[in-house]
Amino acid sequence: MPRSFLVRKSACSRRRPNYSELHDSSPEFTFQQPYDQAHLLAAIPPPEVLNPTASLPTLIWDSLLAPQAQPIGWASLLPQEIPKVVELTSLSDEDSGKGSQPPSPPSPAPSSFSSTSASSLEAEGYAAFPGLGPLPKQLSGLSGAKDPQSRKAFNCKYCNKEYVSLGALKMHIRSHTLPCVCGTCGKAFSRPWLLQGHVRTHTGEKPFSCSHCSRAFADRSNLRAHLQTHSDVKKYQCKTCSRTFSRMSLLHKHQESGCSGGPR
DNA sequence: CTGGGGATGGGGCCC
DNA sequence: CGGGCCCCATCCCCA
């Protein structure tokens, strides 16, 4: 089953917002935290060593790359400072601090924002982007919910992505509203666990350690990528020159820098 | 140019 | 239905 079965992407907006720019260009972004830094730190779980059994698949990618253009709609027209947090703080109550990747978070978030209804999301969306004015008709969000009979899809009002479930749409909307804000630097994230991972960049916590060497990582995915370096089998192979790489990104780079047109 | 670490985004699954 | 976590993907940066 394809991972993207829930979303019909016209071509998803691959690129993430550049938060560093967001910082620099947004002096007014003064992070009014719904929780304080202490809370954030408290939410950081004690180091816990992952024992990666490293069941690395040995398959070699044969076909890959589905480079996607980015025909974003309305949202893409907006500069990055948008997700600026006007109402993020209210939204952030929803999940701030709840996230945890490795272990469980000790402290629950101050939650004044529970049951997120579609309409409230919509309202918050507008609240978060007060200057945007009315959305294009086709982007008026959650339209599917209003007419489930004729249309099962739920559209994001920000980018017009279409989802087959309201839950999926709600989750997606968070990538626009970025309700989880770092108490240290003010960066905003769509998910609590993303925030948690980010917080580790401040604390230096690295709960995931490699069983082959002594390296530790803050992120499980990075550990997984690291484990590839211990593996003899490189999963990603260039169809042109048959070279193999430990990561798809390396293969991409390889192809982009010479092998895409022919044997190197 | 390559390899690797760091950081982040987002959909899916399970409870 | 929502939260939490998993996994995959990707970009950036540096050696």
PDB file of C-alpha atoms (C1' of nucleotides) in Angstrom:
ATOM      1  CA  MET A   1       0.000   0.000   0.000  1.00  0.00           C
ATOM      2  CA  PRO A   2       1.478   3.286  -0.973  1.00  0.00           C
ATOM      3  CA  ARG A   3       2.240   5.543   1.866  1.00  0.00           C
ATOM      4  CA  SER A   4       0.504   8.363   0.228  1.00  0.00           C
ATOM      5  CA  PHE A   5      -2.761   6.668  -0.212  1.00  0.00           C
ATOM      6  CA  LEU A   6      -4.448   9.186   1.935  1.00  0.00           C
ATOM      7  CA  VAL A   7      -3.489  12.153  -0.030  1.00  0.00           C
ATOM      8  CA  ARG A   8      -3.942  12.896  -3.591  1.00  0.00           C
ATOM      9  CA  LYS A   9      -1.111  15.148  -4.172  1.00  0.00           C
ATOM     10  CA  SER A  10      -1.198  17.338  -7.148  1.00  0.00           C
ATOM     11  CA  ALA A  11       2.471  17.486  -6.402  1.00  0.00           C
ATOM     12  CA  CYS A  12       3.140  18.176  -2.901  1.00  0.00           C
ATOM     13  CA  SER A  13       5.009  21.188  -1.766  1.00  0.00           C
ATOM     14  CA  ARG A  14       8.173  19.378  -1.133  1.00  0.00           C
ATOM     15  CA  ARG A  15      10.145  22.136   0.282  1.00  0.00           C
ATOM     16  CA  ARG A  16       9.853  23.032   3.809  1.00  0.00           C
ATOM     17  CA  PRO A  17       9.711  26.582   4.916  1.00  0.00           C
ATOM     18  CA  ASN A  18      13.024  28.122   5.614  1.00  0.00           C
ATOM     19  CA  TYR A  19      12.765  28.837   9.242  1.00  0.00           C
ATOM     20  CA  SER A  20      16.088  30.475   9.467  1.00  0.00           C
ATOM     21  CA  GLU A  21      14.846  33.040   7.080  1.00  0.00           C
ATOM     22  CA  LEU A  22      11.770  33.250   9.051  1.00  0.00           C
ATOM     23  CA  HIS A  23      13.786  34.177  12.004  1.00  0.00           C
ATOM     24  CA  ASP A  24      15.966  36.655  10.400  1.00  0.00           C
ATOM     25  CA  SER A  25      13.293  38.395   8.560  1.00  0.00           C
ATOM     26  CA  SER A  26      10.909  38.461  11.390  1.00  0.00           C
ATOM     27  CA  PRO A  27      12.114  40.519  14.216  1.00  0.00           C
ATOM     28  CA  GLU A  28       8.606  40.842  15.452  1.00  0.00           C
ATOM     29  CA  PHE A  29       8.470  37.154  15.920  1.00  0.00           C
ATOM     30  CA  THR A  30       8.940  37.302  19.566  1.00  0.00           C
ATOM     31  CA  PHE A  31       7.593  34.009  20.578  1.00  0.00           C
ATOM     32  CA  GLN A  32       5.010  34.331  23.209  1.00  0.00           C
ATOM     33  CA  GLN A  33       5.323  30.930  24.530  1.00  0.00           C
ATOM     34  CA  PRO A  34       2.324  29.149  25.833  1.00  0.00           C
ATOM     35  CA  TYR A  35       4.755  27.195  27.832  1.00  0.00           C
ATOM     36  CA  ASP A  36       8.032  28.282  29.146  1.00  0.00           C
ATOM     37  CA  GLN A  37      11.418  26.984  28.406  1.00  0.00           C
ATOM     38  CA  ALA A  38      11.479  25.053  31.570  1.00  0.00           C
ATOM     39  CA  HIS A  39       8.478  23.224  30.416  1.00  0.00           C
ATOM     40  CA  LEU A  40      10.114  22.411  27.170  1.00  0.00           C
ATOM     41  CA  LEU A  41      13.132  21.117  28.888  1.00  0.00           C
ATOM     42  CA  ALA A  42      11.053  19.172  31.252  1.00  0.00           C
ATOM     43  CA  ALA A  43       9.435  17.562  28.315  1.00  0.00           C
ATOM     44  CA  ILE A  44      12.707  16.176  27.218  1.00  0.00           C
ATOM     45  CA  PRO A  45      12.890  12.599  28.149  1.00  0.00           C
ATOM     46  CA  PRO A  46      15.889  11.119  29.788  1.00  0.00           C
ATOM     47  CA  PRO A  47      18.384   9.657  27.409  1.00  0.00           C
ATOM     48  CA  GLU A  48      17.403   6.275  26.363  1.00  0.00           C
ATOM     49  CA  VAL A  49      19.545   4.141  24.284  1.00  0.00           C
ATOM     50  CA  LEU A  50      17.999   2.674  21.309  1.00  0.00           C
ATOM     51  CA  ASN A  51      19.249  -0.694  20.456  1.00  0.00           C
ATOM     52  CA  PRO A  52      19.156  -0.733  16.760  1.00  0.00           C
ATOM     53  CA  THR A  53      18.940  -4.210  15.530  1.00  0.00           C
ATOM     54  CA  ALA A  54      19.537  -2.733  12.198  1.00  0.00           C
ATOM     55  CA  SER A  55      17.526  -4.952  10.053  1.00  0.00           C
ATOM     56  CA  LEU A  56      18.736  -3.271   6.989  1.00  0.00           C
ATOM     57  CA  PRO A  57      17.026  -4.252   3.861  1.00  0.00           C
ATOM     58  CA  THR A  58      19.383  -5.375   1.259  1.00  0.00           C
ATOM     59  CA  LEU A  59      17.372  -4.517  -1.711  1.00  0.00           C
ATOM     60  CA  ILE A  60      18.764  -2.254  -4.261  1.00  0.00           C
ATOM     61  CA  TRP A  61      16.610   0.394  -5.579  1.00  0.00           C
ATOM     62  CA  ASP A  62      16.100   0.000  -9.175  1.00  0.00           C
ATOM     63  CA  SER A  63      13.762   2.646 -10.067  1.00  0.00           C
ATOM     64  CA  LEU A  64      13.423   5.714  -8.107  1.00  0.00           C
ATOM     65  CA  LEU A  65      12.876   9.340  -8.159  1.00  0.00           C
ATOM     66  CA  ALA A  66       9.639  10.808  -8.847  1.00  0.00           C
ATOM     67  CA  PRO A  67      10.733  14.347  -8.940  1.00  0.00           C
ATOM     68  CA  GLN A  68       7.808  16.439  -8.309  1.00  0.00           C
ATOM     69  CA  ALA A  69       7.104  19.864  -9.422  1.00  0.00           C
ATOM     70  CA  GLN A  70       5.463  22.161  -7.046  1.00  0.00           C
ATOM     71  CA  PRO A  71       2.311  23.517  -8.404  1.00  0.00           C
ATOM     72  CA  ILE A  72       1.254  24.865  -5.167  1.00  0.00           C
ATOM     73  CA  GLY A  73      -1.615  27.097  -5.087  1.00  0.00           C
ATOM     74  CA  TRP A  74      -2.549  29.875  -2.926  1.00  0.00           C
ATOM     75  CA  ALA A  75      -0.218  29.047  -0.119  1.00  0.00           C
ATOM     76  CA  SER A  76       2.835  29.040  -2.251  1.00  0.00           C
ATOM     77  CA  LEU A  77       2.187  32.567  -3.214  1.00  0.00           C
ATOM     78  CA  LEU A  78       2.616  33.564   0.323  1.00  0.00           C
ATOM     79  CA  PRO A  79       5.971  34.404   1.704  1.00  0.00           C
ATOM     80  CA  GLN A  80       7.400  32.325   4.413  1.00  0.00           C
ATOM     81  CA  GLU A  81       6.817  34.693   7.160  1.00  0.00           C
ATOM     82  CA  ILE A  82       3.236  33.779   7.038  1.00  0.00           C
ATOM     83  CA  PRO A  83       3.197  30.912   9.345  1.00  0.00           C
ATOM     84  CA  LYS A  84       4.213  33.417  11.700  1.00  0.00           C
ATOM     85  CA  VAL A  85       2.687  32.735  14.610  1.00  0.00           C
ATOM     86  CA  VAL A  86       0.074  35.175  15.221  1.00  0.00           C
ATOM     87  CA  GLU A  87      -2.264  32.581  16.515  1.00  0.00           C
ATOM     88  CA  LEU A  88       0.172  29.823  16.787  1.00  0.00           C
ATOM     89  CA  THR A  89       0.368  30.269  20.432  1.00  0.00           C
ATOM     90  CA  SER A  90      -3.220  29.470  20.857  1.00  0.00           C
ATOM     91  CA  LEU A  91      -2.910  26.519  18.620  1.00  0.00           C
ATOM     92  CA  SER A  92       0.264  25.418  20.168  1.00  0.00           C
ATOM     93  CA  ASP A  93      -1.546  24.675  23.316  1.00  0.00           C
ATOM     94  CA  GLU A  94      -2.945  21.845  21.437  1.00  0.00           C
ATOM     95  CA  ASP A  95       0.188  19.842  21.326  1.00  0.00           C
ATOM     96  CA  SER A  96       3.098  21.637  22.693  1.00  0.00           C
ATOM     97  CA  GLY A  97       5.110  19.391  24.849  1.00  0.00           C
ATOM     98  CA  LYS A  98       3.106  16.348  24.187  1.00  0.00           C
ATOM     99  CA  GLY A  99       5.430  15.115  21.592  1.00  0.00           C
ATOM    100  CA  SER A 100       8.094  12.681  22.227  1.00  0.00           C
ATOM    101  CA  GLN A 101      10.089  10.569  20.048  1.00  0.00           C
ATOM    102  CA  PRO A 102      12.022   8.168  22.016  1.00  0.00           C
ATOM    103  CA  PRO A 103      10.607   8.004  25.470  1.00  0.00           C
ATOM    104  CA  SER A 104       7.471   9.389  26.880  1.00  0.00           C
ATOM    105  CA  PRO A 105       7.126  12.972  27.864  1.00  0.00           C
ATOM    106  CA  PRO A 106       6.839  13.528  31.520  1.00  0.00           C
ATOM    107  CA  SER A 107       4.838  16.664  31.482  1.00  0.00           C
ATOM    108  CA  PRO A 108       1.600  17.185  29.733  1.00  0.00           C
ATOM    109  CA  ALA A 109       1.101  20.359  27.869  1.00  0.00           C
ATOM    110  CA  PRO A 110      -0.978  23.087  29.269  1.00  0.00           C
ATOM    111  CA  SER A 111      -3.955  22.362  27.235  1.00  0.00           C
ATOM    112  CA  SER A 112      -6.561  24.910  26.750  1.00  0.00           C
ATOM    113  CA  PHE A 113      -7.297  23.821  23.279  1.00  0.00           C
ATOM    114  CA  SER A 114      -8.756  20.455  22.999  1.00  0.00           C
ATOM    115  CA  SER A 115     -11.228  19.129  20.539  1.00  0.00           C
ATOM    116  CA  THR A 116     -10.226  20.695  17.336  1.00  0.00           C
ATOM    117  CA  SER A 117     -13.161  20.824  15.110  1.00  0.00           C
ATOM    118  CA  ALA A 118     -12.895  21.488  11.482  1.00  0.00           C
ATOM    119  CA  SER A 119     -14.587  24.765  11.879  1.00  0.00           C
ATOM    120  CA  SER A 120     -12.312  25.822  14.656  1.00  0.00           C
ATOM    121  CA  LEU A 121      -9.347  24.906  12.571  1.00  0.00           C
ATOM    122  CA  GLU A 122     -10.725  26.943   9.820  1.00  0.00           C
ATOM    123  CA  ALA A 123     -11.344  29.814  12.116  1.00  0.00           C
ATOM    124  CA  GLU A 124      -7.876  29.561  13.472  1.00  0.00           C
ATOM    125  CA  GLY A 125      -6.485  29.393  10.076  1.00  0.00           C
ATOM    126  CA  TYR A 126      -8.044  32.673   9.282  1.00  0.00           C
ATOM    127  CA  ALA A 127      -7.010  34.059  12.573  1.00  0.00           C
ATOM    128  CA  ALA A 128      -3.483  33.040  11.860  1.00  0.00           C
ATOM    129  CA  PHE A 129      -3.469  34.771   8.543  1.00  0.00           C
ATOM    130  CA  PRO A 130      -5.583  37.756   9.079  1.00  0.00           C
ATOM    131  CA  GLY A 131      -4.291  39.677   6.181  1.00  0.00           C
ATOM    132  CA  LEU A 132      -5.078  37.191   3.567  1.00  0.00           C
ATOM    133  CA  GLY A 133      -8.613  38.007   2.928  1.00  0.00           C
ATOM    134  CA  PRO A 134     -11.013  35.623   1.350  1.00  0.00           C
ATOM    135  CA  LEU A 135      -9.623  32.548  -0.174  1.00  0.00           C
ATOM    136  CA  PRO A 136     -10.135  31.531  -3.700  1.00  0.00           C
ATOM    137  CA  LYS A 137     -13.349  29.700  -4.043  1.00  0.00           C
ATOM    138  CA  GLN A 138     -11.817  26.398  -4.831  1.00  0.00           C
ATOM    139  CA  LEU A 139      -9.612  26.660  -1.803  1.00  0.00           C
ATOM    140  CA  SER A 140     -12.234  27.308   0.725  1.00  0.00           C
ATOM    141  CA  GLY A 141     -11.205  24.602   3.077  1.00  0.00           C
ATOM    142  CA  LEU A 142     -12.951  21.547   4.279  1.00  0.00           C
ATOM    143  CA  SER A 143     -15.396  21.753   1.535  1.00  0.00           C
ATOM    144  CA  GLY A 144     -15.657  18.040   1.420  1.00  0.00           C
ATOM    145  CA  ALA A 145     -17.038  17.912   4.861  1.00  0.00           C
ATOM    146  CA  LYS A 146     -19.890  20.012   3.778  1.00  0.00           C
ATOM    147  CA  ASP A 147     -20.830  17.839   0.943  1.00  0.00           C
ATOM    148  CA  PRO A 148     -19.803  14.331   1.736  1.00  0.00           C
ATOM    149  CA  GLN A 149     -22.297  12.880  -0.594  1.00  0.00           C
ATOM    150  CA  SER A 150     -21.021  14.284  -3.786  1.00  0.00           C
ATOM    151  CA  ARG A 151     -17.445  14.634  -2.683  1.00  0.00           C
ATOM    152  CA  LYS A 152     -15.421  12.611  -0.252  1.00  0.00           C
ATOM    153  CA  ALA A 153     -12.335  14.691  -0.437  1.00  0.00           C
ATOM    154  CA  PHE A 154     -11.303  17.316   2.024  1.00  0.00           C
ATOM    155  CA  ASN A 155      -9.415  20.205   0.628  1.00  0.00           C
ATOM    156  CA  CYS A 156      -6.840  22.244   2.404  1.00  0.00           C
ATOM    157  CA  LYS A 157      -7.759  25.828   2.166  1.00  0.00           C
ATOM    158  CA  TYR A 158      -4.160  26.872   2.231  1.00  0.00           C
ATOM    159  CA  CYS A 159      -2.701  24.776  -0.516  1.00  0.00           C
ATOM    160  CA  ASN A 160      -5.633  22.983  -2.028  1.00  0.00           C
ATOM    161  CA  LYS A 161      -4.277  19.589  -1.235  1.00  0.00           C
ATOM    162  CA  GLU A 162      -6.949  17.033  -1.147  1.00  0.00           C
ATOM    163  CA  TYR A 163      -7.395  14.473   1.594  1.00  0.00           C
ATOM    164  CA  VAL A 164      -9.701  11.579   1.919  1.00  0.00           C
ATOM    165  CA  SER A 165     -10.199  12.027   5.615  1.00  0.00           C
ATOM    166  CA  LEU A 166     -10.767  14.969   7.810  1.00  0.00           C
ATOM    167  CA  GLY A 167      -8.163  13.746  10.226  1.00  0.00           C
ATOM    168  CA  ALA A 168      -5.547  13.670   7.549  1.00  0.00           C
ATOM    169  CA  LEU A 169      -6.504  17.127   6.491  1.00  0.00           C
ATOM    170  CA  LYS A 170      -6.360  18.440  10.003  1.00  0.00           C
ATOM    171  CA  MET A 171      -2.931  17.046  10.427  1.00  0.00           C
ATOM    172  CA  HIS A 172      -1.878  18.562   7.187  1.00  0.00           C
ATOM    173  CA  ILE A 173      -3.258  21.936   8.140  1.00  0.00           C
ATOM    174  CA  ARG A 174      -0.865  21.999  11.005  1.00  0.00           C
ATOM    175  CA  SER A 175       1.929  22.208   8.533  1.00  0.00           C
ATOM    176  CA  HIS A 176       0.478  25.577   7.686  1.00  0.00           C
ATOM    177  CA  THR A 177      -0.399  26.745  11.137  1.00  0.00           C
ATOM    178  CA  LEU A 178       2.706  25.374  12.851  1.00  0.00           C
ATOM    179  CA  PRO A 179       1.256  25.184  16.304  1.00  0.00           C
ATOM    180  CA  CYS A 180       4.311  23.875  18.103  1.00  0.00           C
ATOM    181  CA  VAL A 181       6.731  26.595  18.988  1.00  0.00           C
ATOM    182  CA  CYS A 182      10.161  26.168  20.462  1.00  0.00           C
ATOM    183  CA  GLY A 183      10.535  27.987  23.712  1.00  0.00           C
ATOM    184  CA  THR A 184      14.203  28.541  23.130  1.00  0.00           C
ATOM    185  CA  CYS A 185      14.440  29.908  19.646  1.00  0.00           C
ATOM    186  CA  GLY A 186      10.880  30.379  18.586  1.00  0.00           C
ATOM    187  CA  LYS A 187      10.897  28.077  15.665  1.00  0.00           C
ATOM    188  CA  ALA A 188       7.528  26.660  14.885  1.00  0.00           C
ATOM    189  CA  PHE A 189       6.673  23.143  13.911  1.00  0.00           C
ATOM    190  CA  SER A 190       3.673  21.270  12.798  1.00  0.00           C
ATOM    191  CA  ARG A 191       3.972  18.381  15.186  1.00  0.00           C
ATOM    192  CA  PRO A 192       4.960  18.122  18.788  1.00  0.00           C
ATOM    193  CA  TRP A 193       7.518  15.461  18.110  1.00  0.00           C
ATOM    194  CA  LEU A 194       9.087  17.629  15.472  1.00  0.00           C
ATOM    195  CA  LEU A 195       9.450  20.249  18.093  1.00  0.00           C
ATOM    196  CA  GLN A 196      10.872  17.718  20.442  1.00  0.00           C
ATOM    197  CA  GLY A 197      13.436  16.674  17.942  1.00  0.00           C
ATOM    198  CA  HIS A 198      14.307  20.264  17.429  1.00  0.00           C
ATOM    199  CA  VAL A 199      14.640  20.878  21.118  1.00  0.00           C
ATOM    200  CA  ARG A 200      17.315  18.236  21.170  1.00  0.00           C
ATOM    201  CA  THR A 201      19.370  20.438  18.964  1.00  0.00           C
ATOM    202  CA  HIS A 202      19.406  22.880  21.827  1.00  0.00           C
ATOM    203  CA  THR A 203      19.986  20.388  24.576  1.00  0.00           C
ATOM    204  CA  GLY A 204      22.353  18.130  22.730  1.00  0.00           C
ATOM    205  CA  GLU A 205      20.462  15.114  23.812  1.00  0.00           C
ATOM    206  CA  LYS A 206      21.089  12.101  21.620  1.00  0.00           C
ATOM    207  CA  PRO A 207      18.934   9.227  22.708  1.00  0.00           C
ATOM    208  CA  PHE A 208      19.663   7.019  19.747  1.00  0.00           C
ATOM    209  CA  SER A 209      22.991   5.340  19.762  1.00  0.00           C
ATOM    210  CA  CYS A 210      24.612   3.087  17.264  1.00  0.00           C
ATOM    211  CA  SER A 211      25.334  -0.424  18.396  1.00  0.00           C
ATOM    212  CA  HIS A 212      28.214  -0.745  15.981  1.00  0.00           C
ATOM    213  CA  CYS A 213      30.093   2.300  17.007  1.00  0.00           C
ATOM    214  CA  SER A 214      29.714   4.701  19.830  1.00  0.00           C
ATOM    215  CA  ARG A 215      27.967   7.403  17.934  1.00  0.00           C
ATOM    216  CA  ALA A 216      24.719   8.741  19.158  1.00  0.00           C
ATOM    217  CA  PHE A 217      22.042  10.629  17.370  1.00  0.00           C
ATOM    218  CA  ALA A 218      19.222  12.879  18.253  1.00  0.00           C
ATOM    219  CA  ASP A 219      17.029  11.441  15.616  1.00  0.00           C
ATOM    220  CA  ARG A 220      16.186   7.867  14.893  1.00  0.00           C
ATOM    221  CA  SER A 221      16.120   8.427  11.196  1.00  0.00           C
ATOM    222  CA  ASN A 222      19.607   9.761  11.303  1.00  0.00           C
ATOM    223  CA  LEU A 223      20.717   6.743  13.214  1.00  0.00           C
ATOM    224  CA  ARG A 224      19.136   4.605  10.575  1.00  0.00           C
ATOM    225  CA  ALA A 225      20.977   6.482   7.894  1.00  0.00           C
ATOM    226  CA  HIS A 226      24.134   6.111   9.895  1.00  0.00           C
ATOM    227  CA  LEU A 227      23.640   2.392  10.163  1.00  0.00           C
ATOM    228  CA  GLN A 228      23.825   2.272   6.439  1.00  0.00           C
ATOM    229  CA  THR A 229      27.414   3.284   6.701  1.00  0.00           C
ATOM    230  CA  HIS A 230      28.068   0.087   8.599  1.00  0.00           C
ATOM    231  CA  SER A 231      26.342  -1.942   5.986  1.00  0.00           C
ATOM    232  CA  ASP A 232      28.133  -3.506   3.102  1.00  0.00           C
ATOM    233  CA  VAL A 233      25.112  -3.345   0.957  1.00  0.00           C
ATOM    234  CA  LYS A 234      24.230   0.022  -0.436  1.00  0.00           C
ATOM    235  CA  LYS A 235      20.592   0.248  -1.123  1.00  0.00           C
ATOM    236  CA  TYR A 236      20.511   2.819  -3.834  1.00  0.00           C
ATOM    237  CA  GLN A 237      21.906   2.122  -7.206  1.00  0.00           C
ATOM    238  CA  CYS A 238      22.433   4.380 -10.157  1.00  0.00           C
ATOM    239  CA  LYS A 239      20.709   2.897 -13.134  1.00  0.00           C
ATOM    240  CA  THR A 240      23.221   4.413 -15.417  1.00  0.00           C
ATOM    241  CA  CYS A 241      26.529   3.484 -13.944  1.00  0.00           C
ATOM    242  CA  SER A 242      25.442   0.905 -11.388  1.00  0.00           C
ATOM    243  CA  ARG A 243      27.174   2.629  -8.581  1.00  0.00           C
ATOM    244  CA  THR A 244      25.501   2.121  -5.288  1.00  0.00           C
ATOM    245  CA  PHE A 245      24.944   4.580  -2.521  1.00  0.00           C
ATOM    246  CA  SER A 246      23.915   4.372   1.042  1.00  0.00           C
ATOM    247  CA  ARG A 247      21.320   7.066   0.669  1.00  0.00           C
ATOM    248  CA  MET A 248      18.936   8.144  -1.928  1.00  0.00           C
ATOM    249  CA  SER A 249      20.032  11.692  -1.523  1.00  0.00           C
ATOM    250  CA  LEU A 250      23.541  10.663  -2.418  1.00  0.00           C
ATOM    251  CA  LEU A 251      22.274   8.928  -5.467  1.00  0.00           C
ATOM    252  CA  HIS A 252      20.330  12.006  -6.393  1.00  0.00           C
ATOM    253  CA  LYS A 253      23.355  14.144  -6.044  1.00  0.00           C
ATOM    254  CA  HIS A 254      25.355  11.706  -8.032  1.00  0.00           C
ATOM    255  CA  GLN A 255      22.884  11.746 -10.846  1.00  0.00           C
ATOM    256  CA  GLU A 256      22.469  15.443 -10.803  1.00  0.00           C
ATOM    257  CA  SER A 257      26.155  16.005 -10.943  1.00  0.00           C
ATOM    258  CA  GLY A 258      26.997  13.987 -13.923  1.00  0.00           C
ATOM    259  CA  CYS A 259      25.487  10.606 -14.265  1.00  0.00           C
ATOM    260  CA  SER A 260      22.020  11.661 -15.141  1.00  0.00           C
ATOM    261  CA  GLY A 261      22.777  11.937 -18.786  1.00  0.00           C
ATOM    262  CA  GLY A 262      24.926   8.946 -19.278  1.00  0.00           C
ATOM    263  CA  PRO A 263      27.658   6.811 -17.866  1.00  0.00           C
ATOM    264  CA  ARG A 264      30.144   8.663 -15.915  1.00  0.00           C
TER     265      ARG A 264
ATOM    266  C1'  DC B   1      32.395  15.032  -6.171  1.00  0.00           C
ATOM    267  C1'  DT B   2      31.358  11.895  -2.459  1.00  0.00           C
ATOM    268  C1'  DG B   3      30.088  10.472   2.071  1.00  0.00           C
ATOM    269  C1'  DG B   4      28.031  11.351   6.127  1.00  0.00           C
ATOM    270  C1'  DG B   5      25.785  13.905   9.985  1.00  0.00           C
ATOM    271  C1'  DG B   6      22.132  17.082  11.285  1.00  0.00           C
ATOM    272  C1'  DA B   7      17.681  18.824  10.848  1.00  0.00           C
ATOM    273  C1'  DT B   8      13.148  18.806   9.319  1.00  0.00           C
ATOM    274  C1'  DG B   9       8.663  17.657   6.801  1.00  0.00           C
ATOM    275  C1'  DG B  10       4.864  14.736   6.263  1.00  0.00           C
ATOM    276  C1'  DG B  11       1.950  10.592   5.699  1.00  0.00           C
ATOM    277  C1'  DG B  12       0.712   6.112   7.928  1.00  0.00           C
ATOM    278  C1'  DC B  13      -0.274   3.112  11.685  1.00  0.00           C
ATOM    279  C1'  DC B  14      -1.626   1.890  16.230  1.00  0.00           C
ATOM    280  C1'  DC B  15      -3.847   2.672  20.443  1.00  0.00           C
TER     281       DC B  15
ATOM    282  C1'  DC C   1     -10.993  11.079  16.225  1.00  0.00           C
ATOM    283  C1'  DG C   2      -6.742  12.507  18.162  1.00  0.00           C
ATOM    284  C1'  DG C   3      -2.200  11.662  20.064  1.00  0.00           C
ATOM    285  C1'  DG C   4       2.041   9.465  19.742  1.00  0.00           C
ATOM    286  C1'  DC C   5       5.228   7.262  17.296  1.00  0.00           C
ATOM    287  C1'  DC C   6       7.290   5.245  13.105  1.00  0.00           C
ATOM    288  C1'  DC C   7       9.239   5.491   8.823  1.00  0.00           C
ATOM    289  C1'  DC C   8      10.569   7.603   4.694  1.00  0.00           C
ATOM    290  C1'  DA C   9      12.239  11.454   2.215  1.00  0.00           C
ATOM    291  C1'  DT C  10      14.883  15.422   1.531  1.00  0.00           C
ATOM    292  C1'  DC C  11      17.796  19.313   2.073  1.00  0.00           C
ATOM    293  C1'  DC C  12      21.798  21.617   4.072  1.00  0.00           C
ATOM    294  C1'  DC C  13      26.315  21.635   5.434  1.00  0.00           C
ATOM    295  C1'  DC C  14      30.812  20.073   6.147  1.00  0.00           C
ATOM    296  C1'  DA C  15      34.898  17.055   5.819  1.00  0.00           C
TER     297       DA C  15
END
